[in-house]
Amino acid sequence: MSAIIHGAGAATALSTFNFKTLVAPCRTNIPGRSKRCIVAAGSDDDASKSFGSSILTVRHSQKLIANAVATKADMSATTGTGHELLLFEALQEGLEEEMDRDPHVCVMGEDVGHYGGSYKVTKGLADKFGDLRVLDTPICENAFTGMGIGAAMTGLRPVIEGMNMGFLLLAFNQISNNCGMLHYTSGGQFTIPVVIRGPGGVGRQLGAEHSQRLESYFQSIPGIQMVACSTPYNAKGLMKAAIRSENPVILFEHVLLYNLKEKIPDEEYICNLEEAEMVRPGEHITILTYSRMRYHVMQAAKTLVNKGYDPEVIDIRSLKPFDLYTIGNSVKKTHRVLIVEECMRTGGIGASLTAAINENFHDYLDAPVMCLSSQDVPTPYAGTLEEWTVVQPAQIVTAVEQLCQ
Amino acid sequence: MAIWFARSRNIVSSLRHNLNLSGILVQRDHSPRHAFTNSQLSSRSVFLDSFTSLRHESTAVEKQLDLVQQSDEEDPQELNFPGGKVGYTSELKFIPESSSRRVPCYRVLDENGRIIPDSDFIPVSEKLAVRMYEHMATLQVMDHIFYEAQRQGRISFYITTVGEEAVNIASAAALAPDDVVLPQYREPGVLLWRGFTLQEFANQCFGNKADHGKGRQMPVHYGSNRHSYFTVSSPIATQLPQAAGVGYSLKMEKKNACAVTFIGDGGTSEGDFHAGLNFAAVMEAPVVFICRNNGWAISTHISEQFRSDGIVVKGQAYGIRSIRVDGNDALAIYSAVRSAREMAVKEQRPVLIEAMTYRVGHHSTSDDSTKYRAADEIQYWKMSRNPVNRFRKWVEDNGWWSEEDESKLRSDARKQLLQAIQAAEKSEKPPLTELFSDVYDVKTKNLEEQELGLKELVEKQPQDYPPGFHI
């Protein structure tokens, strides 16, 4: 089975297109940590076809998602065969393929077995792989995370599911002190190739404890990688890449994005864990976002285009480490940055990203970096209040107008 | 612990659901809902057959109703609840908080090193016994010299194992080399037994270039994948759920090995202790949990740590077979751990061992235990209840050890250790590149930048950095 590695399209939008088809994760083939090794080749999306043309459109710009919980997305004009599925099915497909490929991959978490997982990401897996490989654990996040770490140190590749990201706060000690650290403190003797995943973010009136943005809390932990998926395509690709990675990876899913529908390739592919995704190339301003906010940004982009602006939208995808190469190239082109995130203002991903951009690309900025985040409040239950804590498209439009004056 | 038996007309059915509680849990009935199959990896394992059923199948509602209807005992004094049948009583009676009699302690050697008549134990050959004694004595010498080295300021920190040599060495001797050990921090004897050299111990304590941990951890935080000994992590009890994970991994791969993990009496208060035991029991994972009940958690005496009869009674709360052993009796520890290991591997179940012992030394070099306990209590345990002396008497009585052997061993060990310390001290510290490696498998961009930045800084101002500090 030939594996086609699909690039995020990030570099390709800005530089000469380089057709290098690589098999399997590139990091083992390329010395050092080159991010440019993964490139789209023969893909079925618009990106590869329209490079170099003046109207550079990547598929998503043609289907601005009207609301974040789109259940029927309009199909992009893909020519190849592919199959349509929902985001949670894409995650499941990625997981199943990896479990078929490597008998060391196993899943553990609450209700992941015969129940199929609270969000059905592990549906059917217990029937196929058995009760032991898709393990229902008692309720103790710290314990099953610790268990995953112990199993990983002994050679397995566990995928640990937190029923909700917020519950993983109970596993913070195992994640920080052991998961992130043991490879280092053991002098490289033990590796911890775990994937910790689960739904997070603000949902629909789930209350404060079920609306946590854990990426803020975890971003400082050395030794872990963090990625956030936002489409069925990158969900499957990131899941597979995370499982294959030798480092512990935290994969952030979003409660409201599980039912997004998209057509994804039939062929095997993985996404680069450290790469950002170019959603919509543009000239006037760089909008950096991830996860659910991507859809709010794209909705705002629709309005902005009508008003005559040309925003460049990048889904940063890799929350730790940031893909400063892609981001930097974009900043050098547009000279204006708007960050749209769901984290709280204080100490969120946006705060770190703002600092990184200011430090690295200060000379290229024509305006201060602006960051739209949620307020520093626990997420309230009441629907109207909850809506106001999440950045809305109208705010994004206003912010762009302000920055582009 | 007194438990009342259900008054049932059908004694058999009531006995099936009640437990024999005279200290050791012997047999437990399994309803069809338990256990796992491991269909994917390889052929069905023989020892899983008696417990095998696809759990998710048995939770189908129709099956449950069938189970109920199949029950032939139309017993009006039994109630059906999730989890099985339970007898009932109309007597309002609480289970007492503790048993009138404490769980007895298994021992083989008396204080004078003589085997107690009619003891159950696994015989130990001369070769093994001598090897065990040599290691116990070497451990003593090692502890003494490293402790002194810390006091002299040559290493920054050390934790001794004084008083717990028997737990360390005898348990290690009872395990197979492939058994994965997850230590707390007071078990260097296990590593010593497995072949970690005195030089390697010294290298870790000095954090030099030759340290397998590359100078990243505090002294006594040893780790060696070659010896199946997981790197010590300071927070207490975090290794217990990890041990359940190791057991799970071994079970999945059908290896003839178990996970063995150590914890102190204080560590059993941590949440991870309860979760780790519970998980291991539910997973039916081959894990041996060894609790060194040495009476003290820094300055907290066990009377302030828990109110149960020690740790052994907690095993039953999780459905785990447990035993209380005299931790200062090397032969008893050897037999208990050996049996536990066999049970864990053959029956795929966790086992809990509570080793009663005493922490003769201070908690660590940062502690002065005379501040919170009587000096004569320490003396008593050091002199009269010393596990090394006790085992020595037995070995000598058998004619396997002599005074000359003793002095030779101790002086050799001492000499080797002093040499090891000198060599470790002189050895270079890890270079700057080791600050940034192993955070990930391959350095990320930001780490590369940070490394470059630091390199430039050091090159520009070498006088600000310690001599011999090199890139």
PDB file of N, CA and C in Angstrom, chain A residues 27 33 103-104 106 108 114 127 129 131-133 135-138 140 142-144 146-147 150-151 153-154 156 173-174 177-178 183-190 223-224 246-247 320, chain B residues 36-41 55-56 212-214 216-217 223-225 229-231 233 235 238 241-242 244-246 248-249 252-253 272 275 278-279 283 435 437-444:
ATOM      1  N   ARG A  27      10.216  12.047   9.085  1.00  0.00           N
ATOM      2  CA  ARG A  27      11.281  12.430  10.000  1.00  0.00           C
ATOM      3  C   ARG A  27      12.386  11.399  10.061  1.00  0.00           C
ATOM      4  N   ARG A  33      15.247  18.233  11.525  1.00  0.00           N
ATOM      5  CA  ARG A  33      13.824  18.329  11.735  1.00  0.00           C
ATOM      6  C   ARG A  33      13.202  19.200  10.657  1.00  0.00           C
ATOM      7  N   PRO A 103       0.336  -4.349  16.004  1.00  0.00           N
ATOM      8  CA  PRO A 103      -0.382  -4.993  17.107  1.00  0.00           C
ATOM      9  C   PRO A 103      -0.081  -4.399  18.474  1.00  0.00           C
ATOM     10  N   HIS A 104       0.891  -3.477  18.524  1.00  0.00           N
ATOM     11  CA  HIS A 104       1.186  -2.890  19.822  1.00  0.00           C
ATOM     12  C   HIS A 104       0.260  -1.740  20.165  1.00  0.00           C
ATOM     13  N   CYS A 106      -2.911   0.005  21.280  1.00  0.00           N
ATOM     14  CA  CYS A 106      -4.082  -0.392  22.048  1.00  0.00           C
ATOM     15  C   CYS A 106      -4.788   0.876  22.532  1.00  0.00           C
ATOM     16  N   MET A 108      -7.175   2.681  25.645  1.00  0.00           N
ATOM     17  CA  MET A 108      -7.711   2.528  27.000  1.00  0.00           C
ATOM     18  C   MET A 108      -8.408   3.805  27.424  1.00  0.00           C
ATOM     19  N   HIS A 114     -16.996  -1.935  24.601  1.00  0.00           N
ATOM     20  CA  HIS A 114     -18.228  -2.312  23.915  1.00  0.00           C
ATOM     21  C   HIS A 114     -19.151  -1.120  23.706  1.00  0.00           C
ATOM     22  N   ASP A 127     -15.157  -5.004  19.323  1.00  0.00           N
ATOM     23  CA  ASP A 127     -15.631  -6.217  18.649  1.00  0.00           C
ATOM     24  C   ASP A 127     -14.541  -6.801  17.776  1.00  0.00           C
ATOM     25  N   PHE A 129     -11.060  -6.059  17.890  1.00  0.00           N
ATOM     26  CA  PHE A 129      -9.745  -6.337  18.464  1.00  0.00           C
ATOM     27  C   PHE A 129      -9.785  -6.983  19.833  1.00  0.00           C
ATOM     28  N   ASP A 131     -11.480  -7.309  24.004  1.00  0.00           N
ATOM     29  CA  ASP A 131     -11.637  -6.520  25.231  1.00  0.00           C
ATOM     30  C   ASP A 131     -10.345  -6.053  25.840  1.00  0.00           C
ATOM     31  N   LEU A 132      -9.273  -6.724  25.525  1.00  0.00           N
ATOM     32  CA  LEU A 132      -8.019  -6.384  26.194  1.00  0.00           C
ATOM     33  C   LEU A 132      -7.328  -5.260  25.450  1.00  0.00           C
ATOM     34  N   ARG A 133      -7.443  -5.332  24.122  1.00  0.00           N
ATOM     35  CA  ARG A 133      -6.765  -4.319  23.335  1.00  0.00           C
ATOM     36  C   ARG A 133      -7.544  -3.012  23.284  1.00  0.00           C
ATOM     37  N   LEU A 135      -9.527  -1.325  25.927  1.00  0.00           N
ATOM     38  CA  LEU A 135      -9.745  -1.616  27.342  1.00  0.00           C
ATOM     39  C   LEU A 135     -10.651  -0.610  28.045  1.00  0.00           C
ATOM     40  N   ASP A 136     -11.691  -1.127  28.661  1.00  0.00           N
ATOM     41  CA  ASP A 136     -12.526  -0.288  29.525  1.00  0.00           C
ATOM     42  C   ASP A 136     -11.862  -0.205  30.880  1.00  0.00           C
ATOM     43  N   THR A 137     -11.605   0.985  31.334  1.00  0.00           N
ATOM     44  CA  THR A 137     -10.930   1.087  32.632  1.00  0.00           C
ATOM     45  C   THR A 137     -11.887   1.598  33.702  1.00  0.00           C
ATOM     46  N   PRO A 138     -11.567   1.319  34.959  1.00  0.00           N
ATOM     47  CA  PRO A 138     -12.322   1.961  36.041  1.00  0.00           C
ATOM     48  C   PRO A 138     -12.073   3.474  35.986  1.00  0.00           C
ATOM     49  N   CYS A 140     -10.548   6.384  36.862  1.00  0.00           N
ATOM     50  CA  CYS A 140      -9.477   7.092  37.543  1.00  0.00           C
ATOM     51  C   CYS A 140      -8.511   7.553  36.484  1.00  0.00           C
ATOM     52  N   ASN A 142      -5.959   9.536  36.471  1.00  0.00           N
ATOM     53  CA  ASN A 142      -4.540   9.471  36.788  1.00  0.00           C
ATOM     54  C   ASN A 142      -4.042   8.037  36.659  1.00  0.00           C
ATOM     55  N   ALA A 143      -4.897   7.104  37.043  1.00  0.00           N
ATOM     56  CA  ALA A 143      -4.485   5.709  37.002  1.00  0.00           C
ATOM     57  C   ALA A 143      -4.398   5.186  35.584  1.00  0.00           C
ATOM     58  N   PHE A 144      -5.389   5.450  34.737  1.00  0.00           N
ATOM     59  CA  PHE A 144      -5.251   4.859  33.410  1.00  0.00           C
ATOM     60  C   PHE A 144      -4.251   5.603  32.545  1.00  0.00           C
ATOM     61  N   GLY A 146      -1.469   6.753  33.920  1.00  0.00           N
ATOM     62  CA  GLY A 146      -0.248   6.141  34.437  1.00  0.00           C
ATOM     63  C   GLY A 146      -0.066   4.759  33.858  1.00  0.00           C
ATOM     64  N   MET A 147      -1.170   4.048  33.739  1.00  0.00           N
ATOM     65  CA  MET A 147      -1.136   2.710  33.194  1.00  0.00           C
ATOM     66  C   MET A 147      -0.648   2.747  31.753  1.00  0.00           C
ATOM     67  N   GLY A 150       3.079   3.267  31.780  1.00  0.00           N
ATOM     68  CA  GLY A 150       3.790   2.042  32.117  1.00  0.00           C
ATOM     69  C   GLY A 150       3.788   1.065  30.956  1.00  0.00           C
ATOM     70  N   ALA A 151       2.635   0.941  30.295  1.00  0.00           N
ATOM     71  CA  ALA A 151       2.545   0.034  29.156  1.00  0.00           C
ATOM     72  C   ALA A 151       3.440   0.521  28.022  1.00  0.00           C
ATOM     73  N   MET A 153       6.183   2.235  28.294  1.00  0.00           N
ATOM     74  CA  MET A 153       7.588   2.007  28.637  1.00  0.00           C
ATOM     75  C   MET A 153       7.966   0.551  28.430  1.00  0.00           C
ATOM     76  N   THR A 154       6.981  -0.322  28.375  1.00  0.00           N
ATOM     77  CA  THR A 154       7.242  -1.735  28.185  1.00  0.00           C
ATOM     78  C   THR A 154       7.036  -2.163  26.732  1.00  0.00           C
ATOM     79  N   LEU A 156       4.275  -1.139  24.436  1.00  0.00           N
ATOM     80  CA  LEU A 156       3.008  -0.944  23.734  1.00  0.00           C
ATOM     81  C   LEU A 156       2.880   0.504  23.259  1.00  0.00           C
ATOM     82  N   ASN A 173      -0.602  15.031  36.908  1.00  0.00           N
ATOM     83  CA  ASN A 173       0.674  14.580  37.448  1.00  0.00           C
ATOM     84  C   ASN A 173       1.317  13.544  36.550  1.00  0.00           C
ATOM     85  N   GLN A 174       0.545  12.562  36.114  1.00  0.00           N
ATOM     86  CA  GLN A 174       1.143  11.530  35.264  1.00  0.00           C
ATOM     87  C   GLN A 174       1.595  12.137  33.943  1.00  0.00           C
ATOM     88  N   ASN A 177       4.681  14.965  35.120  1.00  0.00           N
ATOM     89  CA  ASN A 177       5.867  14.423  35.774  1.00  0.00           C
ATOM     90  C   ASN A 177       6.380  13.152  35.149  1.00  0.00           C
ATOM     91  N   ASN A 178       5.550  12.383  34.524  1.00  0.00           N
ATOM     92  CA  ASN A 178       6.021  11.109  34.023  1.00  0.00           C
ATOM     93  C   ASN A 178       6.039  11.050  32.508  1.00  0.00           C
ATOM     94  N   HIS A 183      11.313  10.138  29.452  1.00  0.00           N
ATOM     95  CA  HIS A 183      12.283   9.909  28.378  1.00  0.00           C
ATOM     96  C   HIS A 183      13.575  10.658  28.688  1.00  0.00           C
ATOM     97  N   TYR A 184      13.386  11.856  29.213  1.00  0.00           N
ATOM     98  CA  TYR A 184      14.528  12.703  29.536  1.00  0.00           C
ATOM     99  C   TYR A 184      15.251  12.206  30.780  1.00  0.00           C
ATOM    100  N   THR A 185      14.525  11.994  31.873  1.00  0.00           N
ATOM    101  CA  THR A 185      15.189  11.644  33.131  1.00  0.00           C
ATOM    102  C   THR A 185      15.792  10.254  33.090  1.00  0.00           C
ATOM    103  N   SER A 186      15.305   9.395  32.205  1.00  0.00           N
ATOM    104  CA  SER A 186      15.923   8.081  32.130  1.00  0.00           C
ATOM    105  C   SER A 186      17.124   8.096  31.202  1.00  0.00           C
ATOM    106  N   GLY A 187      17.471   9.285  30.704  1.00  0.00           N
ATOM    107  CA  GLY A 187      18.611   9.372  29.807  1.00  0.00           C
ATOM    108  C   GLY A 187      18.320   8.762  28.452  1.00  0.00           C
ATOM    109  N   GLY A 188      17.057   8.800  28.038  1.00  0.00           N
ATOM    110  CA  GLY A 188      16.698   8.255  26.737  1.00  0.00           C
ATOM    111  C   GLY A 188      16.471   6.756  26.742  1.00  0.00           C
ATOM    112  N   GLN A 189      16.549   6.104  27.916  1.00  0.00           N
ATOM    113  CA  GLN A 189      16.404   4.646  27.967  1.00  0.00           C
ATOM    114  C   GLN A 189      14.972   4.190  27.714  1.00  0.00           C
ATOM    115  N   PHE A 190      14.021   4.985  28.146  1.00  0.00           N
ATOM    116  CA  PHE A 190      12.630   4.573  27.994  1.00  0.00           C
ATOM    117  C   PHE A 190      11.893   5.588  27.136  1.00  0.00           C
ATOM    118  N   GLY A 223       8.558  18.010  26.666  1.00  0.00           N
ATOM    119  CA  GLY A 223       8.560  16.589  26.334  1.00  0.00           C
ATOM    120  C   GLY A 223       7.295  16.100  25.657  1.00  0.00           C
ATOM    121  N   ILE A 224       6.238  16.888  25.657  1.00  0.00           N
ATOM    122  CA  ILE A 224       5.027  16.444  24.962  1.00  0.00           C
ATOM    123  C   ILE A 224       4.813  17.288  23.710  1.00  0.00           C
ATOM    124  N   GLU A 246       7.157   8.728  18.243  1.00  0.00           N
ATOM    125  CA  GLU A 246       7.800   8.149  19.418  1.00  0.00           C
ATOM    126  C   GLU A 246       7.615   9.032  20.644  1.00  0.00           C
ATOM    127  N   ASN A 247       7.162  10.256  20.431  1.00  0.00           N
ATOM    128  CA  ASN A 247       6.951  11.163  21.561  1.00  0.00           C
ATOM    129  C   ASN A 247       5.520  11.069  22.057  1.00  0.00           C
ATOM    130  N   LYS A 320       2.046  22.701  19.955  1.00  0.00           N
ATOM    131  CA  LYS A 320       3.352  22.633  20.602  1.00  0.00           C
ATOM    132  C   LYS A 320       4.167  21.620  19.850  1.00  0.00           C
TER     133      LYS A 320
ATOM    134  N   PHE B  36     -11.090 -11.309  30.280  1.00  0.00           N
ATOM    135  CA  PHE B  36     -10.942 -10.745  28.947  1.00  0.00           C
ATOM    136  C   PHE B  36     -10.490 -11.805  27.981  1.00  0.00           C
ATOM    137  N   THR B  37     -10.767 -11.581  26.764  1.00  0.00           N
ATOM    138  CA  THR B  37     -10.119 -12.411  25.759  1.00  0.00           C
ATOM    139  C   THR B  37      -9.103 -11.566  25.044  1.00  0.00           C
ATOM    140  N   ASN B  38      -8.178 -12.208  24.492  1.00  0.00           N
ATOM    141  CA  ASN B  38      -7.136 -11.491  23.777  1.00  0.00           C
ATOM    142  C   ASN B  38      -7.072 -12.086  22.387  1.00  0.00           C
ATOM    143  N   SER B  39      -8.060 -11.736  21.601  1.00  0.00           N
ATOM    144  CA  SER B  39      -8.227 -12.486  20.352  1.00  0.00           C
ATOM    145  C   SER B  39      -7.268 -12.051  19.255  1.00  0.00           C
ATOM    146  N   GLN B  40      -6.767 -10.833  19.368  1.00  0.00           N
ATOM    147  CA  GLN B  40      -6.069 -10.305  18.214  1.00  0.00           C
ATOM    148  C   GLN B  40      -4.645 -10.807  18.052  1.00  0.00           C
ATOM    149  N   LEU B  41      -3.920 -10.843  19.150  1.00  0.00           N
ATOM    150  CA  LEU B  41      -2.479 -11.011  19.014  1.00  0.00           C
ATOM    151  C   LEU B  41      -2.039 -12.429  18.662  1.00  0.00           C
ATOM    152  N   ARG B  55     -16.532  -9.891  27.724  1.00  0.00           N
ATOM    153  CA  ARG B  55     -17.305  -9.157  28.706  1.00  0.00           C
ATOM    154  C   ARG B  55     -18.433  -8.393  28.069  1.00  0.00           C
ATOM    155  N   HIS B  56     -18.157  -7.795  26.911  1.00  0.00           N
ATOM    156  CA  HIS B  56     -19.218  -6.965  26.358  1.00  0.00           C
ATOM    157  C   HIS B  56     -20.393  -7.802  25.889  1.00  0.00           C
ATOM    158  N   HIS B 212      23.747   6.507  33.128  1.00  0.00           N
ATOM    159  CA  HIS B 212      22.782   6.115  32.098  1.00  0.00           C
ATOM    160  C   HIS B 212      21.676   7.142  31.981  1.00  0.00           C
ATOM    161  N   GLY B 213      21.426   7.840  33.055  1.00  0.00           N
ATOM    162  CA  GLY B 213      20.399   8.864  33.041  1.00  0.00           C
ATOM    163  C   GLY B 213      20.910  10.200  32.535  1.00  0.00           C
ATOM    164  N   LYS B 214      22.179  10.236  32.122  1.00  0.00           N
ATOM    165  CA  LYS B 214      22.807  11.443  31.579  1.00  0.00           C
ATOM    166  C   LYS B 214      22.714  12.630  32.532  1.00  0.00           C
ATOM    167  N   ARG B 216      20.495  13.585  34.590  1.00  0.00           N
ATOM    168  CA  ARG B 216      19.259  14.340  34.624  1.00  0.00           C
ATOM    169  C   ARG B 216      18.463  14.186  35.890  1.00  0.00           C
ATOM    170  N   GLN B 217      18.758  13.167  36.663  1.00  0.00           N
ATOM    171  CA  GLN B 217      17.959  12.957  37.855  1.00  0.00           C
ATOM    172  C   GLN B 217      18.809  13.098  39.091  1.00  0.00           C
ATOM    173  N   GLY B 223      17.883   4.104  37.062  1.00  0.00           N
ATOM    174  CA  GLY B 223      16.991   3.508  36.060  1.00  0.00           C
ATOM    175  C   GLY B 223      17.848   2.765  35.070  1.00  0.00           C
ATOM    176  N   SER B 224      17.401   1.596  34.657  1.00  0.00           N
ATOM    177  CA  SER B 224      18.191   0.850  33.695  1.00  0.00           C
ATOM    178  C   SER B 224      17.295  -0.078  32.905  1.00  0.00           C
ATOM    179  N   ASN B 225      17.147   0.247  31.617  1.00  0.00           N
ATOM    180  CA  ASN B 225      16.284  -0.633  30.842  1.00  0.00           C
ATOM    181  C   ASN B 225      16.923  -2.002  30.640  1.00  0.00           C
ATOM    182  N   TYR B 229      14.533  -2.207  35.046  1.00  0.00           N
ATOM    183  CA  TYR B 229      14.299  -1.433  36.267  1.00  0.00           C
ATOM    184  C   TYR B 229      13.938  -0.022  35.828  1.00  0.00           C
ATOM    185  N   PHE B 230      12.687   0.331  36.035  1.00  0.00           N
ATOM    186  CA  PHE B 230      12.236   1.639  35.550  1.00  0.00           C
ATOM    187  C   PHE B 230      12.875   2.773  36.330  1.00  0.00           C
ATOM    188  N   THR B 231      13.143   3.856  35.631  1.00  0.00           N
ATOM    189  CA  THR B 231      13.747   5.018  36.279  1.00  0.00           C
ATOM    190  C   THR B 231      12.856   5.534  37.397  1.00  0.00           C
ATOM    191  N   SER B 233      10.946   7.880  39.788  1.00  0.00           N
ATOM    192  CA  SER B 233      10.326   9.202  39.668  1.00  0.00           C
ATOM    193  C   SER B 233       9.953   9.633  41.078  1.00  0.00           C
ATOM    194  N   PRO B 235       7.732  11.704  42.703  1.00  0.00           N
ATOM    195  CA  PRO B 235       6.421  11.710  43.351  1.00  0.00           C
ATOM    196  C   PRO B 235       5.995  10.314  43.759  1.00  0.00           C
ATOM    197  N   THR B 238       3.327   7.107  41.997  1.00  0.00           N
ATOM    198  CA  THR B 238       2.959   7.232  40.577  1.00  0.00           C
ATOM    199  C   THR B 238       3.289   5.961  39.812  1.00  0.00           C
ATOM    200  N   PRO B 241       0.000   2.808  39.228  1.00  0.00           N
ATOM    201  CA  PRO B 241      -0.810   2.609  38.018  1.00  0.00           C
ATOM    202  C   PRO B 241       0.052   2.211  36.830  1.00  0.00           C
ATOM    203  N   GLN B 242       1.292   2.718  36.803  1.00  0.00           N
ATOM    204  CA  GLN B 242       2.181   2.331  35.707  1.00  0.00           C
ATOM    205  C   GLN B 242       2.471   0.838  35.763  1.00  0.00           C
ATOM    206  N   ALA B 244       0.413  -1.379  36.802  1.00  0.00           N
ATOM    207  CA  ALA B 244      -0.774  -2.025  36.232  1.00  0.00           C
ATOM    208  C   ALA B 244      -0.665  -2.011  34.712  1.00  0.00           C
ATOM    209  N   GLY B 245      -0.126  -0.919  34.177  1.00  0.00           N
ATOM    210  CA  GLY B 245       0.061  -0.823  32.735  1.00  0.00           C
ATOM    211  C   GLY B 245       1.099  -1.803  32.232  1.00  0.00           C
ATOM    212  N   VAL B 246       2.169  -1.971  32.992  1.00  0.00           N
ATOM    213  CA  VAL B 246       3.198  -2.939  32.599  1.00  0.00           C
ATOM    214  C   VAL B 246       2.611  -4.337  32.629  1.00  0.00           C
ATOM    215  N   TYR B 248      -0.443  -5.116  32.219  1.00  0.00           N
ATOM    216  CA  TYR B 248      -1.336  -5.190  31.061  1.00  0.00           C
ATOM    217  C   TYR B 248      -0.553  -5.499  29.797  1.00  0.00           C
ATOM    218  N   SER B 249       0.579  -4.818  29.640  1.00  0.00           N
ATOM    219  CA  SER B 249       1.413  -5.027  28.459  1.00  0.00           C
ATOM    220  C   SER B 249       1.936  -6.458  28.420  1.00  0.00           C
ATOM    221  N   MET B 252      -0.853  -8.779  27.502  1.00  0.00           N
ATOM    222  CA  MET B 252      -1.186  -8.702  26.080  1.00  0.00           C
ATOM    223  C   MET B 252      -0.207  -9.498  25.250  1.00  0.00           C
ATOM    224  N   GLU B 253       1.067  -9.421  25.613  1.00  0.00           N
ATOM    225  CA  GLU B 253       2.086 -10.087  24.822  1.00  0.00           C
ATOM    226  C   GLU B 253       2.362 -11.497  25.328  1.00  0.00           C
ATOM    227  N   ASP B 272      -3.117   7.109  43.880  1.00  0.00           N
ATOM    228  CA  ASP B 272      -2.602   6.166  42.888  1.00  0.00           C
ATOM    229  C   ASP B 272      -2.493   4.748  43.433  1.00  0.00           C
ATOM    230  N   ALA B 275      -6.075   3.323  43.105  1.00  0.00           N
ATOM    231  CA  ALA B 275      -6.403   3.151  41.697  1.00  0.00           C
ATOM    232  C   ALA B 275      -5.547   2.073  41.060  1.00  0.00           C
ATOM    233  N   ASN B 278      -6.761  -1.322  42.171  1.00  0.00           N
ATOM    234  CA  ASN B 278      -8.062  -1.612  41.583  1.00  0.00           C
ATOM    235  C   ASN B 278      -7.927  -1.982  40.112  1.00  0.00           C
ATOM    236  N   PHE B 279      -7.146  -1.185  39.407  1.00  0.00           N
ATOM    237  CA  PHE B 279      -6.948  -1.449  37.982  1.00  0.00           C
ATOM    238  C   PHE B 279      -6.311  -2.804  37.750  1.00  0.00           C
ATOM    239  N   MET B 283      -8.126  -5.622  35.575  1.00  0.00           N
ATOM    240  CA  MET B 283      -7.459  -6.088  34.354  1.00  0.00           C
ATOM    241  C   MET B 283      -6.974  -7.515  34.475  1.00  0.00           C
ATOM    242  N   LEU B 435      21.637  18.772  27.541  1.00  0.00           N
ATOM    243  CA  LEU B 435      20.557  19.513  28.189  1.00  0.00           C
ATOM    244  C   LEU B 435      19.308  19.452  27.341  1.00  0.00           C
ATOM    245  N   SER B 437      18.798  17.206  24.591  1.00  0.00           N
ATOM    246  CA  SER B 437      18.451  15.956  23.910  1.00  0.00           C
ATOM    247  C   SER B 437      17.490  15.151  24.767  1.00  0.00           C
ATOM    248  N   ASP B 438      16.803  14.234  24.154  1.00  0.00           N
ATOM    249  CA  ASP B 438      15.850  13.343  24.814  1.00  0.00           C
ATOM    250  C   ASP B 438      14.613  14.033  25.369  1.00  0.00           C
ATOM    251  N   VAL B 439      14.437  15.338  25.094  1.00  0.00           N
ATOM    252  CA  VAL B 439      13.141  15.920  25.465  1.00  0.00           C
ATOM    253  C   VAL B 439      12.113  15.320  24.514  1.00  0.00           C
ATOM    254  N   TYR B 440      12.512  15.328  23.259  1.00  0.00           N
ATOM    255  CA  TYR B 440      11.741  14.606  22.243  1.00  0.00           C
ATOM    256  C   TYR B 440      12.673  13.623  21.578  1.00  0.00           C
ATOM    257  N   ASP B 441      12.177  12.818  20.657  1.00  0.00           N
ATOM    258  CA  ASP B 441      13.098  11.920  19.970  1.00  0.00           C
ATOM    259  C   ASP B 441      14.030  12.730  19.080  1.00  0.00           C
ATOM    260  N   VAL B 442      13.482  13.774  18.440  1.00  0.00           N
ATOM    261  CA  VAL B 442      14.311  14.659  17.621  1.00  0.00           C
ATOM    262  C   VAL B 442      14.060  16.080  18.136  1.00  0.00           C
ATOM    263  N   LYS B 443      15.134  16.865  18.247  1.00  0.00           N
ATOM    264  CA  LYS B 443      14.945  18.218  18.820  1.00  0.00           C
ATOM    265  C   LYS B 443      14.011  19.059  17.963  1.00  0.00           C
ATOM    266  N   THR B 444      13.139  19.800  18.632  1.00  0.00           N
ATOM    267  CA  THR B 444      12.260  20.716  17.912  1.00  0.00           C
ATOM    268  C   THR B 444      13.031  21.997  17.609  1.00  0.00           C
TER     269      THR B 444
END
